[in-house]
């Protein structure tokens, strides 16, 4: 979380936005490191959510369209919001969060993810939002139970 958070220090985010519950695993420690609140989008309306921003997206995980909801009281036009999630695959959930940020007249300052499936279209589908996209680990392929990572600069092998 610290490594990913450091990549966005120059963007000076005032909040992190993620999807409940999957994105919280990385968003919460990043919020702690950046010293900013974490706002999460729900997939279902909750009793106390009167006025919300909403955006639909196509979920590959459940195989149908889903809705993301964020209470209007959690976002305002002065916010600089970093979108954080566990996976970047098709980019549809991150795109929905970016649309919510736009609807709130706030500013999106980036997208940070733990794992990016580079063989999917996520990065390309988010290119129109003109925000930096960072991933900690890039997956080149998954075949026959073998996960192949994109070779990048990293730690030397421990002897």
Short mmCIF file of C-alpha atoms in Angstrom, two decimals:
data_model
loop_
_atom_site.label_atom_id
_atom_site.label_comp_id
_atom_site.label_asym_id
_atom_site.label_seq_id
_atom_site.Cartn_x
_atom_site.Cartn_y
_atom_site.Cartn_z
CA UNK A 1 0.00 0.00 0.00
CA UNK A 2 2.83 2.38 0.86
CA UNK A 3 4.54 1.77 -2.50
CA UNK A 4 1.34 2.49 -4.45
CA UNK A 5 0.48 5.51 -2.30
CA UNK A 6 3.94 7.01 -2.87
CA UNK A 7 3.36 6.92 -6.63
CA UNK A 8 0.45 9.37 -6.18
CA UNK A 9 1.94 11.80 -3.64
CA UNK A 10 2.49 14.46 -6.32
CA UNK A 11 -1.21 14.32 -7.29
CA UNK A 12 -2.11 15.46 -3.74
CA UNK A 13 -5.33 13.46 -3.34
CA UNK A 14 -7.77 14.63 -0.66
CA UNK A 15 -9.79 11.38 -0.72
CA UNK A 16 -9.59 7.81 -1.95
CA UNK A 17 -12.61 6.20 -3.61
CA UNK A 18 -13.01 2.44 -3.97
CA UNK A 19 -15.63 -0.28 -4.38
CA UNK A 20 -16.94 -2.02 -1.25
CA UNK A 21 -15.67 -4.52 -0.23
CA UNK A 22 -13.01 -5.73 -2.63
CA UNK A 23 -11.10 -2.45 -2.95
CA UNK A 24 -10.97 -1.77 0.78
CA UNK A 25 -8.09 -4.20 1.28
CA UNK A 26 -5.71 -1.79 -0.50
CA UNK A 27 -7.62 1.50 -0.11
CA UNK A 28 -7.63 1.55 3.71
CA UNK A 29 -3.86 1.19 4.21
CA UNK A 30 -3.29 3.70 1.38
CA UNK A 31 -5.64 6.14 3.11
CA UNK A 32 -3.68 5.67 6.32
CA UNK A 33 -0.38 6.33 4.55
CA UNK A 34 -1.67 9.37 2.59
CA UNK A 35 -3.63 10.64 5.63
CA UNK A 36 -6.86 11.01 3.62
CA UNK A 37 -10.36 9.58 4.13
CA UNK A 38 -11.57 6.57 2.15
CA UNK A 39 -14.99 6.74 0.50
CA UNK A 40 -16.46 3.50 -0.78
CA UNK A 41 -19.14 2.89 -3.37
CA UNK A 42 -21.85 0.41 -2.46
CA UNK A 43 -23.49 -1.99 -4.85
CA UNK A 44 -26.83 -1.71 -3.04
CA UNK A 45 -28.68 1.24 -1.57
CA UNK A 46 -28.48 1.35 2.21
CA UNK A 47 -31.19 2.79 4.48
CA UNK A 48 -29.19 5.92 5.37
CA UNK A 49 -28.27 6.68 1.72
CA UNK A 50 -30.88 9.24 0.75
CA UNK A 51 -29.15 11.28 -1.94
CA UNK A 52 -26.56 9.46 -4.06
CA UNK A 53 -24.43 9.61 -7.15
CA UNK A 54 -24.76 6.42 -9.16
CA UNK A 55 -23.20 4.77 -12.18
CA UNK A 56 -23.77 1.39 -13.74
CA UNK A 57 -21.07 -0.97 -14.94
CA UNK A 58 -20.79 -4.46 -16.40
CA UNK A 59 -19.41 -6.91 -13.84
CA UNK A 60 -17.49 -9.86 -15.24
CA UNK A 61 -17.40 -11.38 -11.75
CA UNK A 62 -21.17 -11.74 -11.43
CA UNK A 63 -21.90 -11.72 -15.15
CA UNK A 64 -24.42 -8.87 -15.17
CA UNK A 65 -24.78 -5.11 -14.92
CA UNK A 66 -24.25 -3.67 -11.45
CA UNK A 67 -24.86 -0.25 -9.93
CA UNK A 68 -22.37 1.69 -7.79
CA UNK A 69 -23.72 4.25 -5.32
CA UNK A 70 -21.89 6.95 -3.35
CA UNK A 71 -23.61 9.26 -0.90
CA UNK A 72 -23.53 12.88 -2.11
CA UNK A 73 -22.52 13.95 1.40
CA UNK A 74 -19.15 12.14 0.98
CA UNK A 75 -17.91 13.97 -2.14
CA UNK A 76 -17.78 17.63 -3.13
CA UNK A 77 -16.37 19.79 -5.93
CA UNK A 78 -13.20 20.61 -3.98
CA UNK A 79 -12.11 16.97 -3.69
CA UNK A 80 -9.10 15.53 -5.50
CA UNK A 81 -9.96 11.84 -5.63
CA UNK A 82 -7.71 8.85 -6.19
CA UNK A 83 -9.56 5.73 -7.40
CA UNK A 84 -8.14 2.57 -5.82
CA UNK A 85 -9.11 -1.06 -6.47
CA UNK A 86 -7.76 -4.58 -6.19
CA UNK A 87 -7.88 -5.54 -9.91
CA UNK A 88 -7.85 -3.67 -13.20
CA UNK A 89 -9.36 -5.98 -15.78
CA UNK A 90 -11.96 -4.51 -18.15
CA UNK A 91 -11.88 -1.17 -16.31
CA UNK A 92 -15.67 -0.99 -16.02
CA UNK A 93 -15.87 -0.53 -12.23
CA UNK A 94 -13.07 2.06 -12.24
CA UNK A 95 -14.83 3.87 -15.11
CA UNK A 96 -18.05 3.94 -13.07
CA UNK A 97 -16.18 5.51 -10.13
CA UNK A 98 -14.60 8.09 -12.45
CA UNK A 99 -18.07 8.98 -13.79
CA UNK A 100 -19.33 9.44 -10.20
CA UNK A 101 -16.39 11.75 -9.48
CA UNK A 102 -17.19 13.74 -12.62
CA UNK A 103 -20.91 13.93 -11.69
CA UNK A 104 -19.84 15.39 -8.32
CA UNK A 105 -17.74 18.04 -10.12
CA UNK A 106 -14.73 16.72 -8.19
CA UNK A 107 -11.34 16.03 -9.79
CA UNK A 108 -10.02 12.52 -10.41
CA UNK A 109 -6.25 12.48 -9.87
CA UNK A 110 -5.42 8.86 -10.70
CA UNK A 111 -6.23 5.16 -10.62
CA UNK A 112 -4.15 2.79 -8.49
CA UNK A 113 -4.57 -1.01 -8.44
CA UNK A 114 -2.84 -4.00 -6.89
CA UNK A 115 -3.04 -6.23 -9.98
CA UNK A 116 -3.50 -5.29 -13.62
CA UNK A 117 -4.45 -7.87 -16.23
CA UNK A 118 -2.53 -6.37 -19.16
CA UNK A 119 -4.14 -8.84 -21.59
CA UNK A 120 -7.53 -7.22 -20.89
CA UNK A 121 -8.75 -3.80 -22.07
CA UNK A 122 -8.87 -1.93 -18.73
CA UNK A 123 -6.04 0.54 -19.25
CA UNK A 124 -7.28 1.43 -22.74
CA UNK A 125 -10.88 1.87 -21.58
CA UNK A 126 -9.75 4.42 -18.97
CA UNK A 127 -7.44 6.38 -21.30
CA UNK A 128 -10.10 8.98 -22.10
CA UNK A 129 -10.16 10.17 -18.49
CA UNK A 130 -6.59 11.46 -18.78
CA UNK A 131 -5.46 10.34 -15.32
CA UNK A 132 -2.30 8.44 -14.35
CA UNK A 133 -2.81 4.69 -13.88
CA UNK A 134 -0.45 2.74 -11.62
CA UNK A 135 -0.40 -0.97 -10.80
CA UNK A 136 1.87 -2.85 -8.40
CA UNK A 137 1.83 -6.09 -10.35
CA UNK A 138 1.07 -6.63 -14.03
CA UNK A 139 -0.21 -10.03 -15.15
CA UNK A 140 0.74 -10.93 -18.74
CA UNK A 141 -1.28 -14.17 -18.94
CA UNK A 142 -3.04 -16.90 -17.02
CA UNK A 143 -2.88 -20.26 -18.79
CA UNK A 144 -3.10 -23.81 -17.50
CA UNK A 145 -2.98 -22.67 -13.89
CA UNK A 146 0.21 -20.65 -14.47
CA UNK A 147 0.27 -16.90 -13.88
CA UNK A 148 2.88 -15.14 -16.00
CA UNK A 149 3.89 -11.65 -14.81
CA UNK A 150 5.16 -8.82 -16.99
CA UNK A 151 8.88 -8.58 -16.35
CA UNK A 152 9.64 -5.28 -14.69
CA UNK A 153 12.36 -3.84 -12.53
CA UNK A 154 12.05 -5.25 -9.04
CA UNK A 155 14.01 -6.78 -6.22
CA UNK A 156 17.08 -8.87 -6.90
CA UNK A 157 16.59 -12.55 -6.21
CA UNK A 158 17.32 -13.34 -2.57
CA UNK A 159 20.08 -15.92 -2.15
#
